[in-house]
N, CA, C and O atoms as a GROMACS GRO file, in nm:
protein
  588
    1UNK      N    1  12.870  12.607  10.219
    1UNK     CA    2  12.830  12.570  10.353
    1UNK      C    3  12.889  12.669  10.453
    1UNK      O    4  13.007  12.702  10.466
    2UNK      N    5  12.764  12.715  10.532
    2UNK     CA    6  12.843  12.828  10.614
    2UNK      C    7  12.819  12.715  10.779
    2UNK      O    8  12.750  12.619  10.812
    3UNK      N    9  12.929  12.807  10.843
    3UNK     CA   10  12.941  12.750  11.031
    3UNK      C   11  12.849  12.810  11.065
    3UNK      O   12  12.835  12.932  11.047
    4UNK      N   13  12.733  12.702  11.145
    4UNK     CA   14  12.645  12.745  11.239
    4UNK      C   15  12.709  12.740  11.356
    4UNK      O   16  12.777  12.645  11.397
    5UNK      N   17  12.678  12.885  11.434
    5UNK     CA   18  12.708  12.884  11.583
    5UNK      C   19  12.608  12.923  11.690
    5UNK      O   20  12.529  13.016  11.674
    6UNK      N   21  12.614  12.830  11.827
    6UNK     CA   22  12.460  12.826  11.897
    6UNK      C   23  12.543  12.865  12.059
    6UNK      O   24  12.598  12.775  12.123
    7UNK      N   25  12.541  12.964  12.093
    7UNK     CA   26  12.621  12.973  12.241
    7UNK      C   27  12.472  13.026  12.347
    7UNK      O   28  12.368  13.082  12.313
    8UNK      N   29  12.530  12.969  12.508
    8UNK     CA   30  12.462  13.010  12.552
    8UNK      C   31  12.517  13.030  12.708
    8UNK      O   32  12.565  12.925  12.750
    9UNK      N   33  12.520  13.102  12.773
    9UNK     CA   34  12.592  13.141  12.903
    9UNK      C   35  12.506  13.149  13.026
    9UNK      O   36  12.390  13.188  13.011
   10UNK      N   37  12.554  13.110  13.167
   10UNK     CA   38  12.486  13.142  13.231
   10UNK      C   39  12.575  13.134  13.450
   10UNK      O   40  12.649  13.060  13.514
   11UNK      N   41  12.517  13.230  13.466
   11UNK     CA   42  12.601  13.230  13.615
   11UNK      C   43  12.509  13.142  13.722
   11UNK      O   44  12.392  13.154  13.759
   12UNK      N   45  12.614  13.047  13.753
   12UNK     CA   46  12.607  12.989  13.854
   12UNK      C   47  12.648  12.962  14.015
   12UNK      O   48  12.769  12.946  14.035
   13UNK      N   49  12.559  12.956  14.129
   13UNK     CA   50  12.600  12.998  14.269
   13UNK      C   51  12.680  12.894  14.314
   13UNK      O   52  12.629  12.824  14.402
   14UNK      N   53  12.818  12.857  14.267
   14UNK     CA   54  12.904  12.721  14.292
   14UNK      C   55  13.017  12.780  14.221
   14UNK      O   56  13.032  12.853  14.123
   15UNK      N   57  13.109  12.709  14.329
   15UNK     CA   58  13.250  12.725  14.268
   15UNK      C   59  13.316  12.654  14.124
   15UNK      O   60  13.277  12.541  14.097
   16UNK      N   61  13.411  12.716  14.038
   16UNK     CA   62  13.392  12.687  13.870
   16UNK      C   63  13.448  12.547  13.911
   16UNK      O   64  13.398  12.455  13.847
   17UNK      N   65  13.545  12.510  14.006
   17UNK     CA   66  13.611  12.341  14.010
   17UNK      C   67  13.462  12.253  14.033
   17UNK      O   68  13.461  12.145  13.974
   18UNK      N   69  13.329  12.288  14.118
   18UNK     CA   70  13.259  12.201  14.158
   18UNK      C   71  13.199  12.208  14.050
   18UNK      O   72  13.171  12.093  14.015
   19UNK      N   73  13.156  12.300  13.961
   19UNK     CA   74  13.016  12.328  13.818
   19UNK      C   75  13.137  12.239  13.703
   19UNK      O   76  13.085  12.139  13.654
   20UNK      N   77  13.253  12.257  13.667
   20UNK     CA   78  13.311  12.168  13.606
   20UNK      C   79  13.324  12.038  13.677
   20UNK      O   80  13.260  11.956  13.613
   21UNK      N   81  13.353  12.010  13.731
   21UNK     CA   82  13.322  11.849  13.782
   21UNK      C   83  13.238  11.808  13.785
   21UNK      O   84  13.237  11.690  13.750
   22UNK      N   85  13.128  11.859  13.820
   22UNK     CA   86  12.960  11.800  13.756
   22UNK      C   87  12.937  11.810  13.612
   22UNK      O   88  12.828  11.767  13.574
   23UNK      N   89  12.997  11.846  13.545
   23UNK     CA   90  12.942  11.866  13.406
   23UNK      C   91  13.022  11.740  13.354
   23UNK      O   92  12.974  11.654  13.280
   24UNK      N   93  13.182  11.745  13.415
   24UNK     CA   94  13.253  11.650  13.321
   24UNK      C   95  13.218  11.448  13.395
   24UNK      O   96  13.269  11.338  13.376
   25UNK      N   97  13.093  11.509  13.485
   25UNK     CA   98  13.076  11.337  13.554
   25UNK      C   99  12.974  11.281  13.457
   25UNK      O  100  12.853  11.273  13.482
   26UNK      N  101  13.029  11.246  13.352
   26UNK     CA  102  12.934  11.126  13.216
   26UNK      C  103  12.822  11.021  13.299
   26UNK      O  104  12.704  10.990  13.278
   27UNK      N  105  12.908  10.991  13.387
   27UNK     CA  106  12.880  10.900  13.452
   27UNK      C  107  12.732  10.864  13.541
   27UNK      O  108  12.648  10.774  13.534
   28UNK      N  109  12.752  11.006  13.641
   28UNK     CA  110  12.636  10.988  13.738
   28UNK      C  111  12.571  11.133  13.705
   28UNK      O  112  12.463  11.122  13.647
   29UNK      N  113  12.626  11.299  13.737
   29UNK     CA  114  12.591  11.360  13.694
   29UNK      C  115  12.504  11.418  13.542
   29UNK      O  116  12.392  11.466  13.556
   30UNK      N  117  12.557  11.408  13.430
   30UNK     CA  118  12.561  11.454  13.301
   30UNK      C  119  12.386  11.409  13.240
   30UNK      O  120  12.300  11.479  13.186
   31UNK      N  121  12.386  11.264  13.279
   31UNK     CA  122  12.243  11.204  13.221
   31UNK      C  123  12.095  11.294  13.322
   31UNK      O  124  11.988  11.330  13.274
   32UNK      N  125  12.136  11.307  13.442
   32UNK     CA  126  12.092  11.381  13.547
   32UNK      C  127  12.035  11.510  13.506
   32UNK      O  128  11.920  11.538  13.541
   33UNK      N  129  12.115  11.604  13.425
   33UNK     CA  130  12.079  11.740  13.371
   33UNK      C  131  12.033  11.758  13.235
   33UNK      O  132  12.012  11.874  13.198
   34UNK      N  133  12.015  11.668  13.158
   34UNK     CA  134  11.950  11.656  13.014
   34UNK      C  135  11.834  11.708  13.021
   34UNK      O  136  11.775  11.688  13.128
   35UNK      N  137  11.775  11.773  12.936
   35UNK     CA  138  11.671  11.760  12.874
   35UNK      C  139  11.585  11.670  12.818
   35UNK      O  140  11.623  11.572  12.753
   36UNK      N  141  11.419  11.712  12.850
   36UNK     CA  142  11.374  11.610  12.750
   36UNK      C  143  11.388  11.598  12.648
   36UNK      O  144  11.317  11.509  12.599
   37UNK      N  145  11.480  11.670  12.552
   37UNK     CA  146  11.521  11.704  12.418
   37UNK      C  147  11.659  11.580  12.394
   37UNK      O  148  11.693  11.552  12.279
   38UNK      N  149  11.702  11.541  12.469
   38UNK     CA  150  11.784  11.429  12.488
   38UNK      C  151  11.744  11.258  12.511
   38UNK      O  152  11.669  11.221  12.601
   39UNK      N  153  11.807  11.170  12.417
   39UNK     CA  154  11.740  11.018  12.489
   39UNK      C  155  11.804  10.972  12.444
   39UNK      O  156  11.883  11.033  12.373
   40UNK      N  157  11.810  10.829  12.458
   40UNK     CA  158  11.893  10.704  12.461
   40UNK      C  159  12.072  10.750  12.482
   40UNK      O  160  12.167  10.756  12.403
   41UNK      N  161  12.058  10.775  12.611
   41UNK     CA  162  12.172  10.839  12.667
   41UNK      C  163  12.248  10.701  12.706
   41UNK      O  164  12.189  10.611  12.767
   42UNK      N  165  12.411  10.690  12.659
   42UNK     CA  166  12.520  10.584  12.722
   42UNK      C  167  12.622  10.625  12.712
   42UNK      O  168  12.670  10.690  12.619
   43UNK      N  169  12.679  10.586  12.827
   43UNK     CA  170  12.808  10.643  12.830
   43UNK      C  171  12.911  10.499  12.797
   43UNK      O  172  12.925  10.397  12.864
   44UNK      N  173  12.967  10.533  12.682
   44UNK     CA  174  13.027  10.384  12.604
   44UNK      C  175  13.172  10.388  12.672
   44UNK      O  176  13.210  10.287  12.730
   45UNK      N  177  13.238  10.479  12.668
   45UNK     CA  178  13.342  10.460  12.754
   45UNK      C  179  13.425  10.519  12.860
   45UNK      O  180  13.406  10.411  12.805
   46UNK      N  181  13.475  10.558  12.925
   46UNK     CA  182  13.498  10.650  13.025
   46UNK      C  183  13.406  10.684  13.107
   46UNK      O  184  13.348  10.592  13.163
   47UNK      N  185  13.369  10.813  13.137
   47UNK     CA  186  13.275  10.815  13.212
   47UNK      C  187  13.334  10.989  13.291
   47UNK      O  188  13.245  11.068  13.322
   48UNK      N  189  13.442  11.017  13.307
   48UNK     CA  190  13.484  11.110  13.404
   48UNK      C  191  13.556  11.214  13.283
   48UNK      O  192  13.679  11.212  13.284
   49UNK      N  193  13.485  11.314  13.168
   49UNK     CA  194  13.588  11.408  13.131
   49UNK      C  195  13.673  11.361  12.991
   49UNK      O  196  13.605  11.314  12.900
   50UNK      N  197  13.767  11.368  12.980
   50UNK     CA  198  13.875  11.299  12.894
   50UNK      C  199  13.892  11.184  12.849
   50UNK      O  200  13.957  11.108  12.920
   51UNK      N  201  13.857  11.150  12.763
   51UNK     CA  202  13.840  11.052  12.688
   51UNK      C  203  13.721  10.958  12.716
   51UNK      O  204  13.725  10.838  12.691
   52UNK      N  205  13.624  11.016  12.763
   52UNK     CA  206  13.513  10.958  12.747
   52UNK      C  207  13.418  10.975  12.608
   52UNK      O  208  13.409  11.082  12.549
   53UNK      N  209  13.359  10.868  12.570
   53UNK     CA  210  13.283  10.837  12.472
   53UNK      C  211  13.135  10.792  12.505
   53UNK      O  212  13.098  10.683  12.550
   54UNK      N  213  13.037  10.936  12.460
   54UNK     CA  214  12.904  10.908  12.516
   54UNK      C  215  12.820  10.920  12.367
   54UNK      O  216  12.862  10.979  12.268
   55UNK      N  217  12.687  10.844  12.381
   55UNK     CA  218  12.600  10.892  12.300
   55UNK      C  219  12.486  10.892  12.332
   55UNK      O  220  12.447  10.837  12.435
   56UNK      N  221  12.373  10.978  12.213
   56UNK     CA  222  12.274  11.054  12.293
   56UNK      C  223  12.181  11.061  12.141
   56UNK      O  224  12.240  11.034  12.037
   57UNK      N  225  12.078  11.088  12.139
   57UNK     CA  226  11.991  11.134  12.026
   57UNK      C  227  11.978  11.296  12.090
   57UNK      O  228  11.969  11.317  12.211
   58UNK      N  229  11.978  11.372  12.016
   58UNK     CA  230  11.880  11.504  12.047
   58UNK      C  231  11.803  11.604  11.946
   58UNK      O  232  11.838  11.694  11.870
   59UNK      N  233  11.698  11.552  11.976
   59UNK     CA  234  11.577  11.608  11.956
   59UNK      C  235  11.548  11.726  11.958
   59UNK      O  236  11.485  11.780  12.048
   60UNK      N  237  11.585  11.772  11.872
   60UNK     CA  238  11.591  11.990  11.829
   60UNK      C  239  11.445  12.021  11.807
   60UNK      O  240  11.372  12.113  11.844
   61UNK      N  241  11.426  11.901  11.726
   61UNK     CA  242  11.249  11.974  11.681
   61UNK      C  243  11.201  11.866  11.634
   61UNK      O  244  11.267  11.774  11.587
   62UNK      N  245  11.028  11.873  11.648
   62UNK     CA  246  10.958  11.763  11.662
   62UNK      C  247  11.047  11.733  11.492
   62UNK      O  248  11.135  11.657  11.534
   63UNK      N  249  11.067  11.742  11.386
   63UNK     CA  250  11.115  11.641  11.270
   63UNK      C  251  11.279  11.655  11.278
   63UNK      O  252  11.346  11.611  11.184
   64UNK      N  253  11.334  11.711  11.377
   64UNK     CA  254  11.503  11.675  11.356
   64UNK      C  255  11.560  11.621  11.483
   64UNK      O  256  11.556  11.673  11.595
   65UNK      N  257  11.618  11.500  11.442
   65UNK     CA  258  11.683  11.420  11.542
   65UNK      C  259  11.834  11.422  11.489
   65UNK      O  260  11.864  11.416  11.370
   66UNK      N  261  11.923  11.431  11.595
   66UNK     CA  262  12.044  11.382  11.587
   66UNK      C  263  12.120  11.312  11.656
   66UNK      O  264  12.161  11.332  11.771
   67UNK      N  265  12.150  11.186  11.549
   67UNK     CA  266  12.202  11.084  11.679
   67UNK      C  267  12.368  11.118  11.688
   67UNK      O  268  12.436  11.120  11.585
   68UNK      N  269  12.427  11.144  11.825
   68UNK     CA  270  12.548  11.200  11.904
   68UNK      C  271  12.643  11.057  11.900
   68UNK      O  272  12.596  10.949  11.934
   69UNK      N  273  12.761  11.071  11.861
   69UNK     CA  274  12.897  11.006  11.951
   69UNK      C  275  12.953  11.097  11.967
   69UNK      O  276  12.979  11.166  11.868
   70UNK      N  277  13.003  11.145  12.120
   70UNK     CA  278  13.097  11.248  12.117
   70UNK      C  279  13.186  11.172  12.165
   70UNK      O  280  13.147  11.065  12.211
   71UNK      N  281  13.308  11.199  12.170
   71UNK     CA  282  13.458  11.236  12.193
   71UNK      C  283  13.449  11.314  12.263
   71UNK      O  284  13.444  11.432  12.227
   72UNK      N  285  13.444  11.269  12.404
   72UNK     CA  286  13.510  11.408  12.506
   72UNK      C  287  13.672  11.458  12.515
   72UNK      O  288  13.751  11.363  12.515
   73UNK      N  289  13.737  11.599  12.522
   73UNK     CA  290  13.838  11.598  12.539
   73UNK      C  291  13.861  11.671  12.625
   73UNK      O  292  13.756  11.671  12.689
   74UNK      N  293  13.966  11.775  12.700
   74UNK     CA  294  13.988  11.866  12.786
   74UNK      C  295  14.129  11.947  12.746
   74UNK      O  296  14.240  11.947  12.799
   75UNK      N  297  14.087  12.000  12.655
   75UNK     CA  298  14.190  12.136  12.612
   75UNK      C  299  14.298  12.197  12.690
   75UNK      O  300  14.420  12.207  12.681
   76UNK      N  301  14.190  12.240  12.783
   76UNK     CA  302  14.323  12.322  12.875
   76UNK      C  303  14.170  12.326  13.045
   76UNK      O  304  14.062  12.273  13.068
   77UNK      N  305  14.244  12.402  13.099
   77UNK     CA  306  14.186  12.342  13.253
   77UNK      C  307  14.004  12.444  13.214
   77UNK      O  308  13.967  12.546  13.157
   78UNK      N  309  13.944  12.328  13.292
   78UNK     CA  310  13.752  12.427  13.276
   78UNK      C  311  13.727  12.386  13.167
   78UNK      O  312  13.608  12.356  13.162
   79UNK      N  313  13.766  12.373  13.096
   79UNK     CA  314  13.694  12.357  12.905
   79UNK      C  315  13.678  12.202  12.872
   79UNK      O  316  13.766  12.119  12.899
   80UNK      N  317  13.575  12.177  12.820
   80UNK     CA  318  13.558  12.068  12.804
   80UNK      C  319  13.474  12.031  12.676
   80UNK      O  320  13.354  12.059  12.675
   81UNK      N  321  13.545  11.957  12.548
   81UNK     CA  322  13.513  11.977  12.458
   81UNK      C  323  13.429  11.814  12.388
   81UNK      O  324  13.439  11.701  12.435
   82UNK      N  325  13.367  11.848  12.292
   82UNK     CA  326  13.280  11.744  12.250
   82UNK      C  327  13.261  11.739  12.116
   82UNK      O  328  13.178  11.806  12.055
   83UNK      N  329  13.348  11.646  12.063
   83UNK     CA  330  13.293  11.594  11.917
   83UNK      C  331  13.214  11.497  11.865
   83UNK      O  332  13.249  11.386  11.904
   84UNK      N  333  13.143  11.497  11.809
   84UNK     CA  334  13.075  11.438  11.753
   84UNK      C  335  13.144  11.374  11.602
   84UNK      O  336  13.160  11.434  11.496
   85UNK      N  337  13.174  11.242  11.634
   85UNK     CA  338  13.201  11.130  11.513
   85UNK      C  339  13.092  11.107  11.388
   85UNK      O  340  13.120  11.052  11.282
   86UNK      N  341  12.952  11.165  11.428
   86UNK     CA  342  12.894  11.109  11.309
   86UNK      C  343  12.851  11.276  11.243
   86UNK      O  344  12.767  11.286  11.154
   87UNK      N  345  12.899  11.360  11.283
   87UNK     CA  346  12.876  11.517  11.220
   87UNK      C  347  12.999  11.586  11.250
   87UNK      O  348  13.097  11.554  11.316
   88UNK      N  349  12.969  11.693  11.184
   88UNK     CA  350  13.071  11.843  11.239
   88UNK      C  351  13.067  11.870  11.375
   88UNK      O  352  13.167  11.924  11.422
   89UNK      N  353  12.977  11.846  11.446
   89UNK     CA  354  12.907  11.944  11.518
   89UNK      C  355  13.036  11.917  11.676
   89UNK      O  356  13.051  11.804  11.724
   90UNK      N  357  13.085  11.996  11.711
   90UNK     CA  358  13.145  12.024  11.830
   90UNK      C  359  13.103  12.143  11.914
   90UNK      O  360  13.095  12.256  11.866
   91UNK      N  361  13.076  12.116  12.039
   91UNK     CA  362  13.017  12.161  12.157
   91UNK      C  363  13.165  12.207  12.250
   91UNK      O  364  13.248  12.119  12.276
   92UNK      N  365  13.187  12.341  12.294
   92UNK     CA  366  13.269  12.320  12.360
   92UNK      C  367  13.215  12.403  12.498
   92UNK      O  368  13.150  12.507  12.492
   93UNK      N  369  13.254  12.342  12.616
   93UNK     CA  370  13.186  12.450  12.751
   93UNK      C  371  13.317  12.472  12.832
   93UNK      O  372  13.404  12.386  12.850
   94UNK      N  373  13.317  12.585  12.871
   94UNK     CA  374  13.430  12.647  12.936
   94UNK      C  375  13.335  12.696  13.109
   94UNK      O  376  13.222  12.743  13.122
   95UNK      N  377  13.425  12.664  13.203
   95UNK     CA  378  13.362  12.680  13.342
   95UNK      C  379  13.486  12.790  13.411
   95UNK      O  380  13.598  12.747  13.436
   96UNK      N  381  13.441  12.964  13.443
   96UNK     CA  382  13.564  13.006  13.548
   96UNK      C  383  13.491  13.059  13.635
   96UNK      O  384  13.368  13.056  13.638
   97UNK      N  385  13.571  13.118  13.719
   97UNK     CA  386  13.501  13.150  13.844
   97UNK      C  387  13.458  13.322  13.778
   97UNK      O  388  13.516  13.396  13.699
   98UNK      N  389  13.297  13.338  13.873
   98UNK     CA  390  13.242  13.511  13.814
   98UNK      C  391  13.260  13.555  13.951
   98UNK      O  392  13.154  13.617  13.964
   99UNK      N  393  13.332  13.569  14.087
   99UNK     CA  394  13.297  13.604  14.192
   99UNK      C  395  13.324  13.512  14.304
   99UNK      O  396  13.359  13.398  14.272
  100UNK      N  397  13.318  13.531  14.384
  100UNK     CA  398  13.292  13.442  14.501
  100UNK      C  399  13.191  13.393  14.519
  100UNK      O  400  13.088  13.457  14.538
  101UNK      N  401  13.204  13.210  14.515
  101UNK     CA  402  13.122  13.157  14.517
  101UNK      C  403  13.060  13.084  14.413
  101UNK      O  404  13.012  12.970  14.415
  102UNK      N  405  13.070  13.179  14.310
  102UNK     CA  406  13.010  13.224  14.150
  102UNK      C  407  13.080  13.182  14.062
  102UNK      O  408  13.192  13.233  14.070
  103UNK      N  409  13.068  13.101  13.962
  103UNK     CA  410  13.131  13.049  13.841
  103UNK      C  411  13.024  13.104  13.688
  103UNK      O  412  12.904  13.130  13.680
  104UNK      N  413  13.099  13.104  13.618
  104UNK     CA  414  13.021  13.136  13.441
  104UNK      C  415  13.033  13.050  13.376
  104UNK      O  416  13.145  13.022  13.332
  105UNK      N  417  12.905  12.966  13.341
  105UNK     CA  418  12.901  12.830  13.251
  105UNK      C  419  12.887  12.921  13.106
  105UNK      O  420  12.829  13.030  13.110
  106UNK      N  421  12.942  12.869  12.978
  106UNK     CA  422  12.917  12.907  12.850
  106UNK      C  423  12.911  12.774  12.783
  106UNK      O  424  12.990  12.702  12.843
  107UNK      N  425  12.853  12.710  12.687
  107UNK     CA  426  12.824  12.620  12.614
  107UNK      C  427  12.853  12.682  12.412
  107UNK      O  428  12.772  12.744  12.344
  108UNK      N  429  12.956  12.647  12.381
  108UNK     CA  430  12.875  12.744  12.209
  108UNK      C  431  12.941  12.564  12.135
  108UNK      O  432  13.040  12.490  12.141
  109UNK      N  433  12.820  12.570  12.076
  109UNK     CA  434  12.823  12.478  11.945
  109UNK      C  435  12.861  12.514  11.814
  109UNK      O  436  12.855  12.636  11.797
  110UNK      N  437  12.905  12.440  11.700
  110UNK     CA  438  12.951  12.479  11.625
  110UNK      C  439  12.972  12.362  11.533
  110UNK      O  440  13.045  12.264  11.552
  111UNK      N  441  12.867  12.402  11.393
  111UNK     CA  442  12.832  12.238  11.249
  111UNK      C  443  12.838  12.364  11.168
  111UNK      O  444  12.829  12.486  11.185
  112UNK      N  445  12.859  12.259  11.050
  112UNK     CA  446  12.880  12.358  10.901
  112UNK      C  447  12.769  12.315  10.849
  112UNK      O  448  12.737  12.202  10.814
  113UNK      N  449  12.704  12.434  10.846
  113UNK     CA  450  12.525  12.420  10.802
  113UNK      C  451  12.495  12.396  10.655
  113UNK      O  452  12.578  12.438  10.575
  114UNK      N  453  12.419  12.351  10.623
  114UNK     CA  454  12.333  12.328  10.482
  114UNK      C  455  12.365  12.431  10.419
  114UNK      O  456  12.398  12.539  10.468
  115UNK      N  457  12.354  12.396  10.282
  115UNK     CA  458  12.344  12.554  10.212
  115UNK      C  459  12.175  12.558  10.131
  115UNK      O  460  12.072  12.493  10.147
  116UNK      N  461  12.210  12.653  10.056
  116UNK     CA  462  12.057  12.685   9.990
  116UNK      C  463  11.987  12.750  10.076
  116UNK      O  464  12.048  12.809  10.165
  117UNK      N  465  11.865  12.755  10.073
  117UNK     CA  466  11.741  12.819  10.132
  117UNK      C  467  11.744  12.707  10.290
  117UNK      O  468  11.760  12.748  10.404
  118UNK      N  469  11.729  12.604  10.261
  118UNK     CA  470  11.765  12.517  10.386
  118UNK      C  471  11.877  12.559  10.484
  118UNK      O  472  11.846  12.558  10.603
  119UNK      N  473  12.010  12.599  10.449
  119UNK     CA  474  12.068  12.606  10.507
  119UNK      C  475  12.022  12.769  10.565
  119UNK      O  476  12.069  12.796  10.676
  120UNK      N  477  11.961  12.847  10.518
  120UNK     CA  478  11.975  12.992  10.545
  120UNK      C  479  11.829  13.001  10.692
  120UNK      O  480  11.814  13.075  10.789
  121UNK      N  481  11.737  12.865  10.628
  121UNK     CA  482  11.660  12.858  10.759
  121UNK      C  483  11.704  12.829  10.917
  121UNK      O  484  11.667  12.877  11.024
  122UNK      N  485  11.822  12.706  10.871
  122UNK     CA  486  11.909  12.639  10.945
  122UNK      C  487  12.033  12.758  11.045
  122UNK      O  488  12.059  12.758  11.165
  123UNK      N  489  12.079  12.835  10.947
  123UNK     CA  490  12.142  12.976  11.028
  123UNK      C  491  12.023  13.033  11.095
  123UNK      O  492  12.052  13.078  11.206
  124UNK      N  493  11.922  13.042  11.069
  124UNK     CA  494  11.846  13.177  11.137
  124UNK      C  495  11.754  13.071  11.253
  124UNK      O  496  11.718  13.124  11.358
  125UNK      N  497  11.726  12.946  11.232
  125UNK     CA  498  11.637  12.955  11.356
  125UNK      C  499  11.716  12.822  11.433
  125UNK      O  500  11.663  12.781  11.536
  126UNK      N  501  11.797  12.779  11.402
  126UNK     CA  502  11.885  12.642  11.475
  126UNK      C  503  11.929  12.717  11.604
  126UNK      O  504  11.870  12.711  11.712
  127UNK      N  505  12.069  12.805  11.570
  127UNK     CA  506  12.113  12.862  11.688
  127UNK      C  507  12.013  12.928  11.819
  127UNK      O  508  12.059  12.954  11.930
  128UNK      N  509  11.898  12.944  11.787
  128UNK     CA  510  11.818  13.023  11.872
  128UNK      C  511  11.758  12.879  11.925
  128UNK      O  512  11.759  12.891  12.047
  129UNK      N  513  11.711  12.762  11.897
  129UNK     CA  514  11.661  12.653  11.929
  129UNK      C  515  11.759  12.544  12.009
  129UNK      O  516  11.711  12.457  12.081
  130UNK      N  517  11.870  12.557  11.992
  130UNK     CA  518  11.978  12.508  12.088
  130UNK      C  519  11.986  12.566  12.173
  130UNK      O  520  11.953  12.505  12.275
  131UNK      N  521  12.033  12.720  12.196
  131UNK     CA  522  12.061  12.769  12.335
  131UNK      C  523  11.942  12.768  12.412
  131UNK      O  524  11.952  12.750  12.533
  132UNK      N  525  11.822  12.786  12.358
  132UNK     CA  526  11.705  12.747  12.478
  132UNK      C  527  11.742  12.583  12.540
  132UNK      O  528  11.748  12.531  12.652
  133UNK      N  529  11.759  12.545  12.424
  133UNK     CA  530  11.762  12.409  12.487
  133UNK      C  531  11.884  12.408  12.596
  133UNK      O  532  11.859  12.422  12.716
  134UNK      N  533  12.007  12.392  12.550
  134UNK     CA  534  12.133  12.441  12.668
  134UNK      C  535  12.118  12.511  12.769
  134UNK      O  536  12.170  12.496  12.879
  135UNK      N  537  11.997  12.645  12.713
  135UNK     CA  538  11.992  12.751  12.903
  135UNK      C  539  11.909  12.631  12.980
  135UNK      O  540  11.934  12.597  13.096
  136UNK      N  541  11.809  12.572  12.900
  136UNK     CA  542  11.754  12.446  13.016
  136UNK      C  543  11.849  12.357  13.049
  136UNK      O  544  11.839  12.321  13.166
  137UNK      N  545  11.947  12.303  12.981
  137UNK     CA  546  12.068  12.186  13.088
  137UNK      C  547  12.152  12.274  13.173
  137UNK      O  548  12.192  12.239  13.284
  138UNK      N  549  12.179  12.396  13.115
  138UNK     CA  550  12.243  12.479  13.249
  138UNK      C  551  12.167  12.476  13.388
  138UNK      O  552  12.192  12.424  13.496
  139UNK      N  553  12.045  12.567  13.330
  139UNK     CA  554  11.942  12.562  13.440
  139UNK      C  555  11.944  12.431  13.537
  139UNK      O  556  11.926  12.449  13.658
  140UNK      N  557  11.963  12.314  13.492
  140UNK     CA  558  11.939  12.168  13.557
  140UNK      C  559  12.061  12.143  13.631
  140UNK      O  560  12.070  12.107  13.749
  141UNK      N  561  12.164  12.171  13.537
  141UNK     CA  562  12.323  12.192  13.622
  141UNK      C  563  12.316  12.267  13.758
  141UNK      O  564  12.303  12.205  13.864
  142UNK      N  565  12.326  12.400  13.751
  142UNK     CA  566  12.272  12.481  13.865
  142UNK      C  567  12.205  12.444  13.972
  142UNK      O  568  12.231  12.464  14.090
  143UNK      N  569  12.080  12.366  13.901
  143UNK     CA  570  12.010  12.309  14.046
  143UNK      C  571  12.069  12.209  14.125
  143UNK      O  572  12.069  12.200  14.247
  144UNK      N  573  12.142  12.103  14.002
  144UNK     CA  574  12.228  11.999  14.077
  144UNK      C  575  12.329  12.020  14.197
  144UNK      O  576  12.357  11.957  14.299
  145UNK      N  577  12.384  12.176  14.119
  145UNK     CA  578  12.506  12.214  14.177
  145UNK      C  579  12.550  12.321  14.348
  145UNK      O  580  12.645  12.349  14.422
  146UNK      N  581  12.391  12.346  14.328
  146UNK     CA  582  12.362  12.486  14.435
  146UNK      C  583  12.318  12.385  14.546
  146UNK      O  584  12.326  12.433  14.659
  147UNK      N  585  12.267  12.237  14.536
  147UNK     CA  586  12.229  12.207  14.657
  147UNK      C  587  12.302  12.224  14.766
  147UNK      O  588  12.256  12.192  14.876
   0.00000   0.00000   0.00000
């Protein structure tokens, strides 16, 4: 079983404290910037960052669903990390400032992929099918965030 990894980056016109505080709001923000690739979104406990417990289905491709519990945690300051209880799969996004004004969102995921021929499809076209999906919740972030 090899580590699949899915990153995706993107600059945003907001300061990195305001683009991290919208990202880490479970609560009111977070459901706000999903994708339609996302559903049956709840936020089971917390709600703000650290130690919140959310779950989510997401919908990679019309035949793969994965249903989410993450474990939110907060590493160190900007980063904000996400495990998932019913897989490998951890998401971690880091928010700093690119400039004045300007912050750099990065998102990289990271599951220990299938092996065989499955898994070798799973390396070559997964990672490219997440970060589209992620440059679209960035994209949605951004808009939230630039108003």
């Amino acid at each position: 079983m090899a580590q699949v990894e899915a990153t995706t980056e993107r600059i945003i016109a907001a300061d990195a404290e305001a683009v991290f505080d919208a990202l880490a709001d479970y609560k009111d923000v977070r459901g706000k910037v999903l994708t339609g690739h996302f559903s049956e979104y709840e936020v089971r406990e917390g709600g703000d960052g650290e130690g919140t417990l959310v779950h989510w289905k997401l919908q990679a491709t019309s035949k793969r669903v994965r249903d989410c519990l993450l474990e939110v945690s907060e590493p160190t300051d900007g980063q904000l990390v996400e495990k998932d209880r019913n897989s490998s799969m951890v998401t971690t996004w880091t928010v700093t400032p690119a400039g004045e004004g300007e912050s750099k969102a990065v998102v990289v995921t990271v599951w220990d992929g299938a092996g065989g021929i499955g898994g070798f499809f799973e390396r070559t076209f997964a990672p490219k099918g997440l970060a589209r999906i992620y440059d679209e919740l960035l994209q949605n972030l951004a808009t939230e965030v630039e108003k």
